[in-house]
């Protein structure tokens, strides 16, 4: 009998969707840069479908997620068919809302759960990836309205900036330091140091949570059998 998706195993699906979009960003930039917009929009839709599936235990979040998915598909088709690159920010906004929406149940089930399980550990990884993607969307929106926000990014096409800004976002989130991409606009610098603070705080929070839950971790395998 097929196992029903529940809050005990939902994050494995979410994690796979997030890794998929990160991989597709790099893969598209490497091999399909000429048709990157279409490929990335398709990859984003697949990611949203898997992500929505992972939160379907909540009817409220599932309904909102499905609405965002339909709006994103409609906006993507409209932008491509009518070549309205000036409306790319609408597509980015839908993705930003979706990632924030998905972050909510991940935080509730991971950071505020009294017990540590395999699913909550996977959920903590999902939160980290979602934070990086949320800031990526914010940076994309910033470039849409302030094109010279970052040095090293010269394109105004979001699908070309996407892999570059994913790289930048996770470099900032992990506080590894800057390389060939730098924030130059005041608002960009503000967003960058806020992300660095969020990344540092999240890592400290996760470490303290795991240390305080060592007795629960020892029982994970027994509980999941």
Tab-separated table of C-alpha atoms in Angstrom, residues 2-16 53-57 109 117-120 122-123 126 224:
chain	number	residue	atom	x	y	z
A	2	UNK	CA	1.338	3.450	-0.970
A	3	UNK	CA	2.419	5.507	2.006
A	4	UNK	CA	0.473	8.736	2.397
A	5	UNK	CA	2.486	11.939	2.516
A	6	UNK	CA	2.500	13.464	5.981
A	7	UNK	CA	4.470	15.874	8.142
A	8	UNK	CA	6.714	12.927	8.982
A	9	UNK	CA	8.265	12.692	5.509
A	10	UNK	CA	7.283	15.784	3.525
A	11	UNK	CA	10.654	17.556	3.568
A	12	UNK	CA	12.395	14.940	1.437
A	13	UNK	CA	10.176	16.030	-1.472
A	14	UNK	CA	10.812	19.705	-0.788
A	15	UNK	CA	14.568	19.157	-0.562
A	16	UNK	CA	14.616	17.367	-3.911
A	53	UNK	CA	3.047	18.557	-3.018
A	54	UNK	CA	5.282	18.680	0.059
A	55	UNK	CA	2.925	21.074	1.899
A	56	UNK	CA	-0.381	19.553	0.805
A	57	UNK	CA	-1.083	18.348	4.350
A	109	UNK	CA	7.902	21.770	11.835
A	117	UNK	CA	13.571	13.398	13.598
A	118	UNK	CA	15.047	12.580	10.216
A	119	UNK	CA	12.353	14.741	8.625
A	120	UNK	CA	13.106	17.764	10.814
A	122	UNK	CA	16.042	17.460	6.328
A	123	UNK	CA	13.686	20.373	6.986
A	126	UNK	CA	15.400	23.046	3.322
A	224	UNK	CA	11.526	5.599	12.342
